[in-house]
PDB file of C-alpha atoms in Angstrom:
ATOM      1  CA  MET A   1       5.246  13.054  10.074  1.00 82.00           C
ATOM      2  CA  ASN A   2       5.684  12.871   6.473  1.00 89.00           C
ATOM      3  CA  TRP A   3       2.291  11.666   4.901  1.00 97.00           C
ATOM      4  CA  SER A   4       2.699   9.837   1.850  1.00 98.00           C
ATOM      5  CA  PHE A   5      -0.002   9.325  -1.134  1.00 98.00           C
ATOM      6  CA  GLN A   6      -0.160   6.169  -3.503  1.00 98.00           C
ATOM      7  CA  LEU A   7       0.299   7.365  -6.926  1.00 98.00           C
ATOM      8  CA  TYR A   8      -2.084   4.655  -8.194  1.00 98.00           C
ATOM      9  CA  SER A   9      -4.930   6.944  -6.868  1.00 98.00           C
ATOM     10  CA  ALA A  10      -4.465   9.410  -9.235  1.00 98.00           C
ATOM     11  CA  ARG A  11      -3.766   7.207 -12.369  1.00 98.00           C
ATOM     12  CA  ASN A  12      -6.648   8.686 -13.979  1.00 98.00           C
ATOM     13  CA  PHE A  13      -5.956  12.304 -13.488  1.00 98.00           C
ATOM     14  CA  GLN A  14      -3.009  12.778 -16.003  1.00 95.00           C
ATOM     15  CA  PRO A  15      -0.640  14.154 -16.511  1.00 98.00           C
ATOM     16  CA  TRP A  16       1.707  13.295 -13.640  1.00 98.00           C
ATOM     17  CA  GLU A  17       3.521  16.516 -13.694  1.00 98.00           C
ATOM     18  CA  GLY A  18       0.239  18.484 -12.254  1.00 98.00           C
ATOM     19  CA  ILE A  19      -0.583  15.691  -9.745  1.00 98.00           C
ATOM     20  CA  LEU A  20       2.980  15.908  -8.285  1.00 98.00           C
ATOM     21  CA  LYS A  21       2.613  19.761  -8.451  1.00 98.00           C
ATOM     22  CA  MET A  22      -0.878  19.568  -6.499  1.00 98.00           C
ATOM     23  CA  LEU A  23       0.364  16.903  -3.890  1.00 98.00           C
ATOM     24  CA  GLY A  24       3.561  19.101  -3.421  1.00 98.00           C
ATOM     25  CA  LYS A  25       1.640  22.394  -2.550  1.00 98.00           C
ATOM     26  CA  LEU A  26      -1.070  20.672  -0.318  1.00 98.00           C
ATOM     27  CA  GLY A  27       1.965  19.513   1.878  1.00 97.00           C
ATOM     28  CA  TYR A  28       2.453  16.064   1.013  1.00 98.00           C
ATOM     29  CA  LYS A  29       6.126  15.245   1.562  1.00 98.00           C
ATOM     30  CA  GLU A  30       6.122  11.322   0.185  1.00 98.00           C
ATOM     31  CA  VAL A  31       4.625   9.684  -2.343  1.00 98.00           C
ATOM     32  CA  GLU A  32       4.773   5.840  -3.022  1.00 99.00           C
ATOM     33  CA  GLY A  33       5.157   4.272  -6.370  1.00 98.00           C
ATOM     34  CA  PHE A  34       3.309   1.727  -8.740  1.00 98.00           C
ATOM     35  CA  GLY A  35       3.739   0.471 -12.196  1.00 97.00           C
ATOM     36  CA  GLY A  36       2.362   3.465 -13.900  1.00 97.00           C
ATOM     37  CA  VAL A  37       5.424   5.808 -13.300  1.00 98.00           C
ATOM     38  CA  TYR A  38       7.949   3.395 -13.581  1.00 98.00           C
ATOM     39  CA  ASP A  39       8.629   4.137 -17.603  1.00 98.00           C
ATOM     40  CA  ASP A  40      11.126   6.738 -17.076  1.00 98.00           C
ATOM     41  CA  PRO A  41      12.554   6.605 -13.367  1.00 98.00           C
ATOM     42  CA  THR A  42      15.165   9.354 -14.171  1.00 98.00           C
ATOM     43  CA  ALA A  43      12.563  12.032 -15.332  1.00 98.00           C
ATOM     44  CA  PHE A  44       9.957  10.984 -12.721  1.00 98.00           C
ATOM     45  CA  ARG A  45      12.488  11.277 -10.216  1.00 98.00           C
ATOM     46  CA  ALA A  46      13.279  15.092 -11.521  1.00 98.00           C
ATOM     47  CA  GLU A  47       9.656  15.987 -11.325  1.00 98.00           C
ATOM     48  CA  LEU A  48       9.313  14.525  -7.650  1.00 98.00           C
ATOM     49  CA  ASP A  49      12.581  16.644  -7.022  1.00 98.00           C
ATOM     50  CA  LYS A  50      10.626  19.941  -8.568  1.00 98.00           C
ATOM     51  CA  ASN A  51       7.914  19.285  -6.269  1.00 98.00           C
ATOM     52  CA  GLY A  52       9.798  18.568  -2.884  1.00 98.00           C
ATOM     53  CA  LEU A  53       8.326  15.108  -2.662  1.00 98.00           C
ATOM     54  CA  SER A  54      10.398  11.578  -2.254  1.00 98.00           C
ATOM     55  CA  MET A  55       9.496   8.152  -2.892  1.00 98.00           C
ATOM     56  CA  PRO A  56      10.790   5.873  -0.464  1.00 98.00           C
ATOM     57  CA  THR A  57       8.441   2.993  -1.114  1.00 98.00           C
ATOM     58  CA  GLY A  58       7.215   1.432  -4.182  1.00 98.00           C
ATOM     59  CA  HIS A  59       5.003  -1.311  -5.517  1.00 98.00           C
ATOM     60  CA  PHE A  60       6.607  -3.884  -7.482  1.00 98.00           C
ATOM     61  CA  SER A  61       4.654  -7.070  -9.540  1.00 98.00           C
ATOM     62  CA  ILE A  62       5.655 -10.640  -8.104  1.00 98.00           C
ATOM     63  CA  ASP A  63       6.670 -11.234 -11.492  1.00 98.00           C
ATOM     64  CA  ALA A  64       8.709  -8.413 -11.843  1.00 98.00           C
ATOM     65  CA  LEU A  65      10.325  -9.107  -8.097  1.00 98.00           C
ATOM     66  CA  GLU A  66      10.886 -12.974  -9.316  1.00 98.00           C
ATOM     67  CA  ASN A  67      12.046 -12.605 -12.916  1.00 98.00           C
ATOM     68  CA  ASP A  68      13.580  -9.334 -13.351  1.00 98.00           C
ATOM     69  CA  PHE A  69      15.046  -7.745  -9.911  1.00 98.00           C
ATOM     70  CA  ASP A  70      17.562  -5.996 -11.730  1.00 98.00           C
ATOM     71  CA  GLY A  71      15.335  -4.008 -13.347  1.00 98.00           C
ATOM     72  CA  VAL A  72      13.509  -3.675  -9.815  1.00 98.00           C
ATOM     73  CA  ARG A  73      16.690  -2.583  -8.381  1.00 98.00           C
ATOM     74  CA  LYS A  74      17.457   0.256 -11.458  1.00 98.00           C
ATOM     75  CA  THR A  75      14.089   1.509 -11.018  1.00 98.00           C
ATOM     76  CA  ALA A  76      14.110   1.928  -7.252  1.00 98.00           C
ATOM     77  CA  ASP A  77      17.848   3.235  -7.232  1.00 98.00           C
ATOM     78  CA  ALA A  78      16.549   6.178  -9.609  1.00 98.00           C
ATOM     79  CA  LEU A  79      13.248   7.022  -7.675  1.00 98.00           C
ATOM     80  CA  GLY A  80      15.067   6.529  -4.249  1.00 98.00           C
ATOM     81  CA  ILE A  81      12.932   3.886  -3.155  1.00 98.00           C
ATOM     82  CA  THR A  82      14.045   1.602  -0.163  1.00 98.00           C
ATOM     83  CA  LEU A  83      11.096  -0.651   0.793  1.00 98.00           C
ATOM     84  CA  VAL A  84      10.311  -2.632  -2.025  1.00 98.00           C
ATOM     85  CA  ILE A  85       6.382  -3.530  -1.819  1.00 99.00           C
ATOM     86  CA  CYS A  86       4.874  -6.501  -3.300  1.00 98.00           C
ATOM     87  CA  PRO A  87       0.798  -5.011  -3.906  1.00 98.00           C
ATOM     88  CA  TYR A  88      -1.142  -8.251  -5.470  1.00 97.00           C
ATOM     89  CA  LEU A  89      -2.050 -11.678  -6.686  1.00 98.00           C
ATOM     90  CA  LEU A  90      -3.966 -12.118  -9.678  1.00 97.00           C
ATOM     91  CA  ALA A  91      -7.179 -14.116  -8.823  1.00 97.00           C
ATOM     92  CA  GLU A  92      -5.932 -16.678 -11.448  1.00 97.00           C
ATOM     93  CA  GLN A  93      -2.925 -17.170  -9.481  1.00 97.00           C
ATOM     94  CA  ARG A  94      -4.518 -17.504  -6.148  1.00 98.00           C
ATOM     95  CA  PRO A  95      -4.040 -20.765  -3.912  1.00 98.00           C
ATOM     96  CA  ALA A  96      -7.384 -22.542  -2.621  1.00 96.00           C
ATOM     97  CA  ASP A  97      -5.828 -24.134   0.028  1.00 98.00           C
ATOM     98  CA  ALA A  98      -3.455 -23.609   3.134  1.00 98.00           C
ATOM     99  CA  ALA A  99      -0.557 -25.261   1.455  1.00 98.00           C
ATOM    100  CA  GLY A 100      -0.604 -23.150  -1.750  1.00 98.00           C
ATOM    101  CA  TRP A 101      -0.888 -20.193   0.465  1.00 98.00           C
ATOM    102  CA  ARG A 102       2.245 -21.208   2.691  1.00 98.00           C
ATOM    103  CA  GLY A 103       4.239 -21.769  -0.764  1.00 98.00           C
ATOM    104  CA  PHE A 104       3.501 -18.264  -2.033  1.00 98.00           C
ATOM    105  CA  GLY A 105       4.421 -17.040   1.375  1.00 98.00           C
ATOM    106  CA  GLU A 106       7.796 -19.307   0.686  1.00 98.00           C
ATOM    107  CA  ARG A 107       7.991 -17.457  -2.407  1.00 98.00           C
ATOM    108  CA  LEU A 108       7.908 -14.102  -0.895  1.00 98.00           C
ATOM    109  CA  ALA A 109      10.511 -15.220   1.746  1.00 98.00           C
ATOM    110  CA  LYS A 110      13.123 -15.709  -1.474  1.00 98.00           C
ATOM    111  CA  VAL A 111      12.146 -12.446  -2.740  1.00 98.00           C
ATOM    112  CA  GLY A 112      12.680 -10.991   0.810  1.00 98.00           C
ATOM    113  CA  GLU A 113      16.056 -12.572   1.097  1.00 98.00           C
ATOM    114  CA  THR A 114      17.005 -11.196  -2.576  1.00 98.00           C
ATOM    115  CA  ALA A 115      15.858  -7.881  -1.486  1.00 98.00           C
ATOM    116  CA  LYS A 116      17.714  -7.726   1.954  1.00 98.00           C
ATOM    117  CA  LYS A 117      20.970  -8.756  -0.135  1.00 98.00           C
ATOM    118  CA  ALA A 118      20.610  -5.880  -2.376  1.00 98.00           C
ATOM    119  CA  GLY A 119      20.035  -3.583   0.586  1.00 98.00           C
ATOM    120  CA  TYR A 120      16.314  -2.993   0.312  1.00 98.00           C
ATOM    121  CA  GLY A 121      13.422  -3.747   2.515  1.00 98.00           C
ATOM    122  CA  PHE A 122      10.656  -6.120   1.438  1.00 98.00           C
ATOM    123  CA  ALA A 123       7.006  -6.173   2.377  1.00 98.00           C
ATOM    124  CA  TRP A 124       3.663  -7.693   1.383  1.00 98.00           C
ATOM    125  CA  HIS A 125       0.715  -5.332   1.024  1.00 98.00           C
ATOM    126  CA  ASN A 126      -2.636  -7.070   1.361  1.00 98.00           C
ATOM    127  CA  HIS A 127      -6.308  -6.933   0.026  1.00 98.00           C
ATOM    128  CA  ASP A 128      -9.231  -8.420   1.137  1.00 98.00           C
ATOM    129  CA  PHE A 129      -8.842 -12.083  -0.376  1.00 98.00           C
ATOM    130  CA  GLU A 130      -6.095 -12.747   2.210  1.00 98.00           C
ATOM    131  CA  PHE A 131      -8.707 -12.788   4.944  1.00 98.00           C
ATOM    132  CA  LYS A 132     -11.529 -14.940   3.421  1.00 97.00           C
ATOM    133  CA  THR A 133     -11.570 -18.282   4.852  1.00 97.00           C
ATOM    134  CA  LEU A 134     -10.447 -21.212   3.825  1.00 98.00           C
ATOM    135  CA  ALA A 135     -12.083 -24.671   3.786  1.00 97.00           C
ATOM    136  CA  ASP A 136     -10.324 -25.747   6.898  1.00 97.00           C
ATOM    137  CA  GLY A 137     -10.897 -22.743   8.932  1.00 97.00           C
ATOM    138  CA  SER A 138      -7.499 -20.660   8.347  1.00 98.00           C
ATOM    139  CA  VAL A 139      -7.069 -17.459   6.423  1.00 98.00           C
ATOM    140  CA  PRO A 140      -4.283 -16.789   3.760  1.00 98.00           C
ATOM    141  CA  GLN A 141      -2.663 -14.191   5.622  1.00 98.00           C
ATOM    142  CA  ASP A 142      -1.837 -16.223   8.550  1.00 98.00           C
ATOM    143  CA  HIS A 143       0.207 -18.467   6.133  1.00 98.00           C
ATOM    144  CA  ILE A 144       1.767 -15.806   4.027  1.00 98.00           C
ATOM    145  CA  LEU A 145       3.199 -14.108   7.547  1.00 98.00           C
ATOM    146  CA  SER A 146       4.378 -17.663   9.084  1.00 98.00           C
ATOM    147  CA  ALA A 147       5.905 -18.753   5.548  1.00 98.00           C
ATOM    148  CA  ALA A 148       7.611 -15.598   5.403  1.00 98.00           C
ATOM    149  CA  PRO A 149       8.895 -14.535   8.961  1.00 98.00           C
ATOM    150  CA  ASP A 150      11.336 -12.370   7.623  1.00 98.00           C
ATOM    151  CA  ILE A 151       9.282 -10.162   5.499  1.00 98.00           C
ATOM    152  CA  GLY A 152       7.453  -6.804   6.377  1.00 98.00           C
ATOM    153  CA  TRP A 153       3.849  -5.880   5.880  1.00 98.00           C
ATOM    154  CA  GLU A 154       2.549  -3.222   4.142  1.00 98.00           C
ATOM    155  CA  MET A 155      -1.051  -3.139   6.153  1.00 98.00           C
ATOM    156  CA  ASP A 156      -4.174  -1.969   4.158  1.00 98.00           C
ATOM    157  CA  VAL A 157      -6.413  -1.269   6.811  1.00 98.00           C
ATOM    158  CA  ALA A 158      -9.490  -0.699   4.918  1.00 98.00           C
ATOM    159  CA  TRP A 159      -8.738  -4.032   2.681  1.00 98.00           C
ATOM    160  CA  VAL A 160      -8.895  -5.897   6.013  1.00 98.00           C
ATOM    161  CA  VAL A 161     -12.372  -4.493   7.061  1.00 97.00           C
ATOM    162  CA  ARG A 162     -13.814  -5.269   3.344  1.00 97.00           C
ATOM    163  CA  GLY A 163     -12.511  -8.758   4.080  1.00 97.00           C
ATOM    164  CA  GLY A 164     -14.494  -9.124   7.208  1.00 97.00           C
ATOM    165  CA  VAL A 165     -11.942  -8.876  10.075  1.00 96.00           C
ATOM    166  CA  ASP A 166     -11.529  -6.496  13.012  1.00 97.00           C
ATOM    167  CA  PRO A 167      -7.642  -5.097  12.333  1.00 98.00           C
ATOM    168  CA  LEU A 168      -6.828  -4.412  15.680  1.00 98.00           C
ATOM    169  CA  PRO A 169      -5.729  -8.023  16.962  1.00 98.00           C
ATOM    170  CA  TRP A 170      -3.895  -7.990  13.523  1.00 98.00           C
ATOM    171  CA  ILE A 171      -1.902  -4.952  14.877  1.00 98.00           C
ATOM    172  CA  GLU A 172      -1.477  -6.592  18.301  1.00 98.00           C
ATOM    173  CA  LYS A 173      -0.019  -9.798  17.031  1.00 98.00           C
ATOM    174  CA  HIS A 174       2.056  -8.361  13.915  1.00 98.00           C
ATOM    175  CA  GLY A 175       2.629  -4.958  14.887  1.00 98.00           C
ATOM    176  CA  LYS A 176       6.680  -5.409  14.911  1.00 98.00           C
ATOM    177  CA  ARG A 177       6.460  -6.349  10.885  1.00 98.00           C
ATOM    178  CA  ILE A 178       3.925  -3.527   9.850  1.00 98.00           C
ATOM    179  CA  SER A 179       6.467  -1.686   8.201  1.00 98.00           C
ATOM    180  CA  ALA A 180       3.898   0.499   6.024  1.00 98.00           C
ATOM    181  CA  VAL A 181       0.100   1.254   6.231  1.00 98.00           C
ATOM    182  CA  HIS A 182      -2.340   2.533   3.514  1.00 98.00           C
ATOM    183  CA  VAL A 183      -4.519   5.280   5.260  1.00 98.00           C
ATOM    184  CA  LYS A 184      -7.692   4.511   3.106  1.00 98.00           C
ATOM    185  CA  ASP A 185     -11.524   4.854   4.392  1.00 98.00           C
ATOM    186  CA  MET A 186     -14.815   2.979   3.494  1.00 98.00           C
ATOM    187  CA  ALA A 187     -17.732   4.955   2.287  1.00 98.00           C
ATOM    188  CA  LYS A 188     -21.086   5.144   4.953  1.00 96.00           C
ATOM    189  CA  SER A 189     -24.121   2.974   3.804  1.00 94.00           C
ATOM    190  CA  GLY A 190     -25.822   4.701   0.393  1.00 95.00           C
ATOM    191  CA  GLU A 191     -22.403   6.915  -0.117  1.00 96.00           C
ATOM    192  CA  GLY A 192     -19.737   6.513  -2.399  1.00 96.00           C
ATOM    193  CA  LEU A 193     -21.342   4.489  -4.941  1.00 96.00           C
ATOM    194  CA  ASP A 194     -19.457   5.823  -8.137  1.00 96.00           C
ATOM    195  CA  GLU A 195     -16.075   5.397  -6.074  1.00 98.00           C
ATOM    196  CA  ASP A 196     -16.365   1.876  -5.337  1.00 97.00           C
ATOM    197  CA  GLY A 197     -17.633   2.266  -1.837  1.00 97.00           C
ATOM    198  CA  TRP A 198     -14.582   4.080  -0.638  1.00 98.00           C
ATOM    199  CA  ALA A 199     -14.015   7.484   1.007  1.00 98.00           C
ATOM    200  CA  ASP A 200     -12.297  10.380   1.541  1.00 98.00           C
ATOM    201  CA  VAL A 201     -10.017   9.709   5.120  1.00 98.00           C
ATOM    202  CA  GLY A 202     -11.868  10.808   7.586  1.00 98.00           C
ATOM    203  CA  HIS A 203     -15.248  10.885   6.057  1.00 97.00           C
ATOM    204  CA  GLY A 204     -16.549   7.242   6.141  1.00 98.00           C
ATOM    205  CA  THR A 205     -16.726   4.588   8.711  1.00 98.00           C
ATOM    206  CA  ILE A 206     -13.332   3.496   9.864  1.00 98.00           C
ATOM    207  CA  ASP A 207     -11.996   4.918  13.082  1.00 98.00           C
ATOM    208  CA  TRP A 208      -8.694   6.511  11.680  1.00 98.00           C
ATOM    209  CA  ALA A 209      -8.573   8.939  14.705  1.00 97.00           C
ATOM    210  CA  GLY A 210      -8.034   5.999  16.813  1.00 97.00           C
ATOM    211  CA  LEU A 211      -6.341   3.674  14.150  1.00 98.00           C
ATOM    212  CA  ILE A 212      -2.953   5.786  13.906  1.00 97.00           C
ATOM    213  CA  LYS A 213      -2.796   6.212  17.561  1.00 97.00           C
ATOM    214  CA  THR A 214      -2.920   2.638  17.756  1.00 98.00           C
ATOM    215  CA  LEU A 215      -0.570   2.118  14.875  1.00 98.00           C
ATOM    216  CA  ARG A 216       1.949   4.597  16.305  1.00 97.00           C
ATOM    217  CA  ALA A 217       2.002   2.896  19.770  1.00 98.00           C
ATOM    218  CA  LYS A 218       2.104  -0.769  18.683  1.00 98.00           C
ATOM    219  CA  SER A 219       3.877  -1.008  15.133  1.00 98.00           C
ATOM    220  CA  ALA A 220       6.728  -0.399  13.429  1.00 98.00           C
ATOM    221  CA  ALA A 221       5.302   1.662  10.417  1.00 98.00           C
ATOM    222  CA  LYS A 222       7.322   4.393   9.065  1.00 98.00           C
ATOM    223  CA  TYR A 223       4.909   5.185   6.157  1.00 98.00           C
ATOM    224  CA  TYR A 224       1.714   6.307   6.251  1.00 98.00           C
ATOM    225  CA  VAL A 225       0.131   6.181   2.721  1.00 98.00           C
ATOM    226  CA  MET A 226      -3.089   7.771   1.572  1.00 98.00           C
ATOM    227  CA  GLU A 227      -4.956   5.888  -1.025  1.00 98.00           C
ATOM    228  CA  GLN A 228      -8.183   5.911  -2.516  1.00 98.00           C
ATOM    229  CA  ASP A 229      -8.880   3.068  -5.259  1.00 96.00           C
ATOM    230  CA  ASN A 230     -11.256   5.069  -7.556  1.00 97.00           C
ATOM    231  CA  PRO A 231     -11.737   8.759  -6.250  1.00 98.00           C
ATOM    232  CA  ASN A 232     -13.961  10.992  -8.616  1.00 97.00           C
ATOM    233  CA  ASP A 233     -12.094  13.839  -7.539  1.00 98.00           C
ATOM    234  CA  ILE A 234      -8.270  13.583  -6.642  1.00 98.00           C
ATOM    235  CA  GLU A 235      -7.551  17.140  -5.386  1.00 98.00           C
ATOM    236  CA  ARG A 236     -10.647  16.848  -3.009  1.00 98.00           C
ATOM    237  CA  PHE A 237      -9.652  13.394  -1.891  1.00 98.00           C
ATOM    238  CA  ALA A 238      -6.020  14.452  -1.488  1.00 98.00           C
ATOM    239  CA  SER A 239      -6.588  17.735   0.232  1.00 98.00           C
ATOM    240  CA  ARG A 240      -9.671  16.493   2.916  1.00 98.00           C
ATOM    241  CA  SER A 241      -7.697  13.354   3.601  1.00 98.00           C
ATOM    242  CA  LEU A 242      -4.497  14.999   4.613  1.00 98.00           C
ATOM    243  CA  ALA A 243      -6.636  17.805   6.618  1.00 98.00           C
ATOM    244  CA  SER A 244      -8.375  14.900   8.560  1.00 98.00           C
ATOM    245  CA  VAL A 245      -4.997  13.027   9.659  1.00 97.00           C
ATOM    246  CA  LYS A 246      -3.163  16.248  10.408  1.00 95.00           C
ATOM    247  CA  ALA A 247      -5.976  16.891  13.042  1.00 94.00           C
ATOM    248  CA  TYR A 248      -5.443  13.350  14.610  1.00 91.00           C
TER     249      TYR A 248
END
């Protein structure tokens, strides 16, 4: 199994050349891109190649996907990205009701059609806000997935949990649409206070040993991507997390 690493985790630990060298030495085979590594895709691809790494998945903003898909395509092709992922919606852009979230899902569906015609897979990546109950009792994630039935889902399990929801029923219901997974852990009470409450994978509160078995059995996930939003020691996070998941 090729474990991947979301490079956003290492944004505060530059230069990238050192990060990629470290990840290759630790045994990672894949990385996931984000906007901070797209300035010179050809040069970045050369660094990936040098360290035995590939980048099959990458995050791109909704603005880039809707308004500059040709630019997304050029970046993706240079880096080898085949699964394009929309990762976020800014707070001020988030709808307040079910109709608004269905509308956003329809926007993602159109991006998905464009991506498919161009030869890419497409997925939405969640945070916690998609699981916060709306006034009518529904949750945004249901509206997004129902309004865009043909797109995939990169499931960030820890954000689902932070949203106050059990991930298992969502895996049961939407497993065939889960094309990638963010493998991230939440710190135990009183720990990780300087890391926004996150933890190294396998050293927090989420049952990753059980979840990985469930995801392998009941989802279509091809990519398992290690992430920590605000680590204070990138090598410790990368090495301890990889050791944990390899033991599962």
